[in-house]
CSV table of C-alpha atoms in Angstrom, one decimal:
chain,number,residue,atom,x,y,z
A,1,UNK,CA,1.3,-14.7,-16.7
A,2,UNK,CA,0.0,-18.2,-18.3
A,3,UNK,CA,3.0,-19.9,-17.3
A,4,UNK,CA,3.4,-19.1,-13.4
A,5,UNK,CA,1.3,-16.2,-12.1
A,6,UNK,CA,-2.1,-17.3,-12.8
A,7,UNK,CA,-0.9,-20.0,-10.0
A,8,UNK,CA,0.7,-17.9,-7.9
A,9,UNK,CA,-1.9,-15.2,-7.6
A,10,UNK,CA,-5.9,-17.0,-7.0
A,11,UNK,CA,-9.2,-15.4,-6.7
A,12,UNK,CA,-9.7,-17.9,-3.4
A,13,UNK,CA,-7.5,-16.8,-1.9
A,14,UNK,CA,-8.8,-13.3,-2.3
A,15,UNK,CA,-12.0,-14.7,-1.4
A,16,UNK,CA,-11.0,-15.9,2.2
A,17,UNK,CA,-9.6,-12.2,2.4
A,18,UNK,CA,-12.0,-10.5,2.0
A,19,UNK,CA,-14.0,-12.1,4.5
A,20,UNK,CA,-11.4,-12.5,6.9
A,21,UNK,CA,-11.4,-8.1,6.7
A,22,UNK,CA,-14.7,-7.9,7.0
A,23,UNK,CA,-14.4,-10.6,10.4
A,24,UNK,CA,-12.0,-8.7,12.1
A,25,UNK,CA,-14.3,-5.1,11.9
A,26,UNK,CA,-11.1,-2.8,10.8
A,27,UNK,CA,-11.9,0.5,10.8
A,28,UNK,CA,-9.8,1.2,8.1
A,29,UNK,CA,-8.4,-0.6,4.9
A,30,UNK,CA,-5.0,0.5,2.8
A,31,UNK,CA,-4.9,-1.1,-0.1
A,32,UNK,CA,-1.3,-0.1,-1.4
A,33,UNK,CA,-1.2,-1.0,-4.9
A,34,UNK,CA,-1.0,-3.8,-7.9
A,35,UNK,CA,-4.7,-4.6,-8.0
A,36,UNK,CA,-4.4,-5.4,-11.7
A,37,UNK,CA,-1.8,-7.7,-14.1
A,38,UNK,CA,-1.2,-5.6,-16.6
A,39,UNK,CA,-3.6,-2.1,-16.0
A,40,UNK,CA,-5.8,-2.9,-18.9
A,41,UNK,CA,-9.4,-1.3,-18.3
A,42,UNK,CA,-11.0,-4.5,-18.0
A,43,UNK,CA,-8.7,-5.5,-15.4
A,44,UNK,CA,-9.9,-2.3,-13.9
A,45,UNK,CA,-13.3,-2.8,-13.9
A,46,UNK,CA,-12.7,-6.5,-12.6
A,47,UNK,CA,-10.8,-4.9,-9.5
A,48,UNK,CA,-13.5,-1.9,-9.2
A,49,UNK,CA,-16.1,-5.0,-8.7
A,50,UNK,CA,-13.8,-6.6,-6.3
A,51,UNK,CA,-13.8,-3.3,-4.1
A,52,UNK,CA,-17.7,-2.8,-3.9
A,53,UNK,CA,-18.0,-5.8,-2.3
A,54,UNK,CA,-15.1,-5.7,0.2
A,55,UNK,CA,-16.2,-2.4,1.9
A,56,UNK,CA,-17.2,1.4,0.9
A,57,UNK,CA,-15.1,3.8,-0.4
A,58,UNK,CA,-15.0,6.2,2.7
A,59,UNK,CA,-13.5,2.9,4.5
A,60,UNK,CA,-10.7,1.9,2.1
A,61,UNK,CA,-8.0,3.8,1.0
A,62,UNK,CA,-6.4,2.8,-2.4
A,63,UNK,CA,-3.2,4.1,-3.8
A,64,UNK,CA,-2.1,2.4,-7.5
A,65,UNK,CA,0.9,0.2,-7.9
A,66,UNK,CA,3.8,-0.1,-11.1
A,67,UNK,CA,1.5,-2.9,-12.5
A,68,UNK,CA,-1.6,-0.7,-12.4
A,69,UNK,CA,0.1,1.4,-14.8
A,70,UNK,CA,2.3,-0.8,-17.2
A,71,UNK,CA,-0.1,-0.1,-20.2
A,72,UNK,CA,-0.6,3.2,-20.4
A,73,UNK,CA,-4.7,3.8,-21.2
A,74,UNK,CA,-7.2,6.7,-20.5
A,75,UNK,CA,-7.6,7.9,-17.1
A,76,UNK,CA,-11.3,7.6,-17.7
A,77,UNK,CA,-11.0,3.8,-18.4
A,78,UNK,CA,-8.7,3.1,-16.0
A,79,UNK,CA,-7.8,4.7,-12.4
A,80,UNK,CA,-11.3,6.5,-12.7
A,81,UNK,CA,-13.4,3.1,-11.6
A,82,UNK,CA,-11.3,3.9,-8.4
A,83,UNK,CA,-12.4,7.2,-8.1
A,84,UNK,CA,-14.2,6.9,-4.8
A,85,UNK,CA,-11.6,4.6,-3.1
A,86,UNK,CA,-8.3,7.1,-3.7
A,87,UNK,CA,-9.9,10.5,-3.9
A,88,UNK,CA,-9.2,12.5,-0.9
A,89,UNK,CA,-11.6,13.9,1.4
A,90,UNK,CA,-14.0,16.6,0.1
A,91,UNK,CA,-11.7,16.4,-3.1
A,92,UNK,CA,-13.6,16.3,-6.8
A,93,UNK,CA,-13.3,13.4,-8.5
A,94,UNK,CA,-9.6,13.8,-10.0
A,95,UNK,CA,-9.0,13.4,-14.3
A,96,UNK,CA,-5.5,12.7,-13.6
A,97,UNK,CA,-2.9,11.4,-11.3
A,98,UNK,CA,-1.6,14.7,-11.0
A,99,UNK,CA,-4.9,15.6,-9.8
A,100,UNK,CA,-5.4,13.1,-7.1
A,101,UNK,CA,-2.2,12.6,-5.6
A,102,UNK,CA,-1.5,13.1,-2.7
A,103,UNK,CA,-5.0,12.5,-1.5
A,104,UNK,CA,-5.5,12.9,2.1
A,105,UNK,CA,-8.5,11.7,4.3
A,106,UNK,CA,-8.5,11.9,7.9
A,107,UNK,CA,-10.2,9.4,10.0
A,108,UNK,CA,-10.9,9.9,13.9
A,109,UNK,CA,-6.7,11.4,14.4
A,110,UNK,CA,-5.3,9.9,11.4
A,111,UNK,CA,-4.3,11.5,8.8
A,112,UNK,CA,-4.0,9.0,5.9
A,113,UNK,CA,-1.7,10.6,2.7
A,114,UNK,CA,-1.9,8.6,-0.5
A,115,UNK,CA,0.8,9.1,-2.9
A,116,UNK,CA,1.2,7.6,-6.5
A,117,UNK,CA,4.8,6.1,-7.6
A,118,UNK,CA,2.8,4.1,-10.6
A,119,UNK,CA,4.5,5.4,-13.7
A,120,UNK,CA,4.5,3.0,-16.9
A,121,UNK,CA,8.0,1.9,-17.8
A,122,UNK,CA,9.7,0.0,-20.2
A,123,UNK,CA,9.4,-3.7,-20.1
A,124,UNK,CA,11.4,-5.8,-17.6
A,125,UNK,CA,11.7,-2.6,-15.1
A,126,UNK,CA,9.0,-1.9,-12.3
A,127,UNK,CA,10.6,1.2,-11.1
A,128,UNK,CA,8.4,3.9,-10.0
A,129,UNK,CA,8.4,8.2,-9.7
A,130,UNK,CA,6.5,10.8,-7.6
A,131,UNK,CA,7.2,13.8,-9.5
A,132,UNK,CA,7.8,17.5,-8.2
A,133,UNK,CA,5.1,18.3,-8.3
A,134,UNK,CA,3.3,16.0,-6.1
A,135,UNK,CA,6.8,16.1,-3.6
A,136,UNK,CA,5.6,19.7,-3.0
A,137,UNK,CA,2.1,18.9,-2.2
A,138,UNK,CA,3.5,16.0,0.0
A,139,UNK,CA,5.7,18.3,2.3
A,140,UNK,CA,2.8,20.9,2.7
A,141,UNK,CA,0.2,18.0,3.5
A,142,UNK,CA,2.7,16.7,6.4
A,143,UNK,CA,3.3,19.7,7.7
A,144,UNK,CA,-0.6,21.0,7.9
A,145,UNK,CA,-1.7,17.6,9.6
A,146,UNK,CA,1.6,17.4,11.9
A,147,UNK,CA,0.7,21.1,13.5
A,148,UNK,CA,-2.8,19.6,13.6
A,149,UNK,CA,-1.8,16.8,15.9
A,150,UNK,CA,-2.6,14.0,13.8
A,151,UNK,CA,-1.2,10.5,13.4
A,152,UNK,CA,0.0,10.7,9.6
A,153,UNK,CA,0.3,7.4,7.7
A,154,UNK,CA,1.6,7.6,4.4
A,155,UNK,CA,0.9,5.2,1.5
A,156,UNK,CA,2.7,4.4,-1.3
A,157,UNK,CA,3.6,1.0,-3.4
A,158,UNK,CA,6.8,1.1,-3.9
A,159,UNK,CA,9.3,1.3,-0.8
A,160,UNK,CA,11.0,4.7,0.0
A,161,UNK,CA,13.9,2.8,1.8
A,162,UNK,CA,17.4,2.9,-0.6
A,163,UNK,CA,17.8,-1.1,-0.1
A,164,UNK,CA,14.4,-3.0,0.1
A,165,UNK,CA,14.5,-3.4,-3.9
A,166,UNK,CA,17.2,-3.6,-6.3
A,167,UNK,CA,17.3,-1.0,-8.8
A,168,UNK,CA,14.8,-2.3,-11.4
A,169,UNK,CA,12.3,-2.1,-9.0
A,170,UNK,CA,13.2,1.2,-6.8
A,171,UNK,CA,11.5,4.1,-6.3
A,172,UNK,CA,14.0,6.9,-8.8
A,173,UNK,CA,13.3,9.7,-6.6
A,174,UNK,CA,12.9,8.3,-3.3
A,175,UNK,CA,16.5,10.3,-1.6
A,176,UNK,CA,14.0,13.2,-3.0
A,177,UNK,CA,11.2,12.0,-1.1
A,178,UNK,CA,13.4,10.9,1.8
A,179,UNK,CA,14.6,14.6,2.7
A,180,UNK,CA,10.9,15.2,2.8
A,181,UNK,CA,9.8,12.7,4.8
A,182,UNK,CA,13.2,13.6,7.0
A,183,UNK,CA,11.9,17.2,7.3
A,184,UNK,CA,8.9,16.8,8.3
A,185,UNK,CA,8.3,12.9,9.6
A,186,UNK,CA,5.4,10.7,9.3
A,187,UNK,CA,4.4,8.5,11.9
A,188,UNK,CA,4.0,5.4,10.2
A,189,UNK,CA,5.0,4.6,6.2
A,190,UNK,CA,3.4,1.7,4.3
A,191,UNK,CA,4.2,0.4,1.0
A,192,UNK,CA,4.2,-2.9,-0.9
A,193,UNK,CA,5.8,-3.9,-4.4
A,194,UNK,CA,8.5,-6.1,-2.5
A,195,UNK,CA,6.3,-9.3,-1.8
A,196,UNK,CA,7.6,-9.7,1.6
A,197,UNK,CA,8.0,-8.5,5.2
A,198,UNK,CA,9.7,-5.5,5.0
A,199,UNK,CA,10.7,-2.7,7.6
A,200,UNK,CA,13.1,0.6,7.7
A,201,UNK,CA,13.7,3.1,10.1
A,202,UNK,CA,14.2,6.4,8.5
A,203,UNK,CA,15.9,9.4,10.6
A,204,UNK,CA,13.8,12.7,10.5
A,205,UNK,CA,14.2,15.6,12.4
A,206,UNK,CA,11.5,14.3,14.6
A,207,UNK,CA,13.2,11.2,15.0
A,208,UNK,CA,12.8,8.1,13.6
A,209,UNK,CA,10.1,7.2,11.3
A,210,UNK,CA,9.4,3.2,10.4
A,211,UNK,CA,8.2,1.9,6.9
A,212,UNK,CA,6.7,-1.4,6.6
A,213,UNK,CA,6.4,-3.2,3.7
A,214,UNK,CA,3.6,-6.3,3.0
A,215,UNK,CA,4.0,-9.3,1.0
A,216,UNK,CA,0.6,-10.0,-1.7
A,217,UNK,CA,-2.6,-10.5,-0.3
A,218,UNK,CA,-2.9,-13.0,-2.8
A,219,UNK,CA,0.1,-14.8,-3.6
A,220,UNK,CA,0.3,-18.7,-2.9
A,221,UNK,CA,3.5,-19.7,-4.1
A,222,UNK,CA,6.6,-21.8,-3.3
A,223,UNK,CA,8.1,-19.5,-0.9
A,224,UNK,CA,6.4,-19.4,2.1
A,225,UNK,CA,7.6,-16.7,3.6
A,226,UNK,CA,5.8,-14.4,0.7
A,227,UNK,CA,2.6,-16.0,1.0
A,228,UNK,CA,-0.6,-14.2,1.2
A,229,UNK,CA,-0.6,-11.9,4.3
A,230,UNK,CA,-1.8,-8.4,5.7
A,231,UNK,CA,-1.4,-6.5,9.1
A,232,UNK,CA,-3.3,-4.9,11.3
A,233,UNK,CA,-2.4,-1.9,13.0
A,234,UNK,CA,-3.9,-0.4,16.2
A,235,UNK,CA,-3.0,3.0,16.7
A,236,UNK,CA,-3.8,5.1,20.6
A,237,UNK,CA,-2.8,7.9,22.1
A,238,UNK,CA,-1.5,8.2,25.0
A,239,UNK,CA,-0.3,10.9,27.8
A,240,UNK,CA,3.1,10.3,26.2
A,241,UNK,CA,2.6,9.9,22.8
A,242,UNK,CA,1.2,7.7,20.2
A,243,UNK,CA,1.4,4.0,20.6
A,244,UNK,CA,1.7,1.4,17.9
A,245,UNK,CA,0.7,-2.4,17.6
A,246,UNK,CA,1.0,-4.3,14.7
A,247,UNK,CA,-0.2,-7.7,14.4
A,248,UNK,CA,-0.1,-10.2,11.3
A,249,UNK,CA,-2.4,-12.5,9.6
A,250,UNK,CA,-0.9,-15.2,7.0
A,251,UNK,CA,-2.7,-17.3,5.1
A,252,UNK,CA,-2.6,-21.3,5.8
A,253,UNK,CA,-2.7,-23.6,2.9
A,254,UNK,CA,-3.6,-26.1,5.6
A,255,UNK,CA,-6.8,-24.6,7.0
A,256,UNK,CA,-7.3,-23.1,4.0
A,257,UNK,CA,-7.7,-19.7,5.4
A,258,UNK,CA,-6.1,-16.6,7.6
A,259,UNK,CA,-4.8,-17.4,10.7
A,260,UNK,CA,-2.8,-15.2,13.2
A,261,UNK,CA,0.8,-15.4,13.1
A,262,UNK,CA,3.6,-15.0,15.3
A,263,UNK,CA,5.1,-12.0,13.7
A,264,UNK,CA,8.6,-14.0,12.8
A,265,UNK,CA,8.9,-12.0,9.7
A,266,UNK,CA,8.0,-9.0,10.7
A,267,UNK,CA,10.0,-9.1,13.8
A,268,UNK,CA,13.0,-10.4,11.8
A,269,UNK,CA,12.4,-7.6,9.0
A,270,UNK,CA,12.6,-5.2,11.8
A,271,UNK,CA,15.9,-7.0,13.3
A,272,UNK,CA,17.3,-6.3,9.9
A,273,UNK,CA,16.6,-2.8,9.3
A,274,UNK,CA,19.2,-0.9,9.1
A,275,UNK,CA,19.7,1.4,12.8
């Protein structure tokens, strides 16, 4: 962290973000993970901060990442300053992960699941795990809000694709939550954990579902195809169906803020999916 991610990763550039969110007059925010370093409660609190002054809770929708959860401390000092921005709709505040995930909260005719893949491992691995339990909960959840006729977005960090991330980093039960996701489709997956453009069509029985992953919203490194970035997604429906845009803002170290791009990446992760 002293050595390269304290120069990769700046508060600035968070800065710029924030009010380049609040510019565009989004609707909706997914935040899908790795707010903290190392998930130490002060990082926490730090993060909790950050989020009260980007938007309210009811607006943004936070689901934890693998660094969230590398050390593993109390609930109550931890995930709990979050309560607000992952609980579910007319859900309690949760003690647990078990409790909160998934959380669900509909907006307008979305349906917005939140799962948790944040499990602490040991060091030099970032893989993550759902759980049973939580599978089960995920498979009724898309079910109820598919026969409800909603658009369902599911959020998770880590990517449910086999190939996005090598092993180290993959999701261990993700053929588990693929046959889920296969049975009962989602309209639109998003995840993060990669640090770059990422995009997968998964087959389902209701066709084909695509899951698109986000490079850091903060990162300012030497690639610059993982600089800072975020999309926006506009979602209609129409006589025949639901329609999808997506559109991407990158951060320019030459005007020193968020600028629209052309969608190269994204159009080139989607070129590269596999059919």
């Amino acid at each position: 962290w002293l050595l390269r991610r304290r120069h990769e990763h700046r508060t600035d550039v968070l800065d710029v973000l924030r009010a380049d969110l609040q510019a565009e007059h989004l609707d909706h925010i997914a935040v899908t993970g790795d707010l903290t370093h190392l998930g130490l409660p002060q990082e926490f609190r730090e993060a909790a901060t950050w989020l009260a002054r980007l938007g309210r809770p009811e607006a943004i929708t936070v689901v934890p990442g693998n660094h969230d959860a590398y050390a593993p401390e109390e609930w109550r000092e931890t995930f709990a300053q979050w309560t607000a921005y992952m609980q579910g709709d007319n859900a309690g505040a949760p003690t647990d992960a078990d409790d909160a995930f998934p959380s669900l909260r509909i907006r307008r005719e979305v349906a917005l699941i939140g799962l948790s893949t944040a499990r602490p491992t040991a060091p030099f691995l970032a893989t993550g795990r759902l759980g049973e339990r939580q599978l089960s909960r995920l498979d009724r959840m898309l079910e109820d809000t598919a026969g409800a006729g909603l658009f369902r977005v599911v959020l998770l960090h880590h990517p449910p694709a086999a190939h996005t991330v090598g092993w180290r980093k993959s999701l261990l039960d993700g053929a588990a939550l693929r046959d889920v996701l296969a049975r009962r489709g989602a309209e639109l997956i998003l995840h993060g954990h990669a640090h770059f453009s990422a995009a997968a069509y998964l087959d389902t029985a209701h066709g084909r579902n695509l899951a698109i992953g986000v490079p850091s919203a903060s990162a300012i490194g030497d690639e610059v195809d993982r600089h800072a970035t975020y999309h926006v997604y506009r979602i209609r429906k129409s006589e025949s169906g639901w329609r999808l845009r997506a559109s991407v803002r990158a951060f320019s170290l030459e005007r020193g803020r968020f600028v629209p791009e052309d969608g190269r990446r994204l159009r080139l992760a989607l070129a590269a999916a596999p059919a």
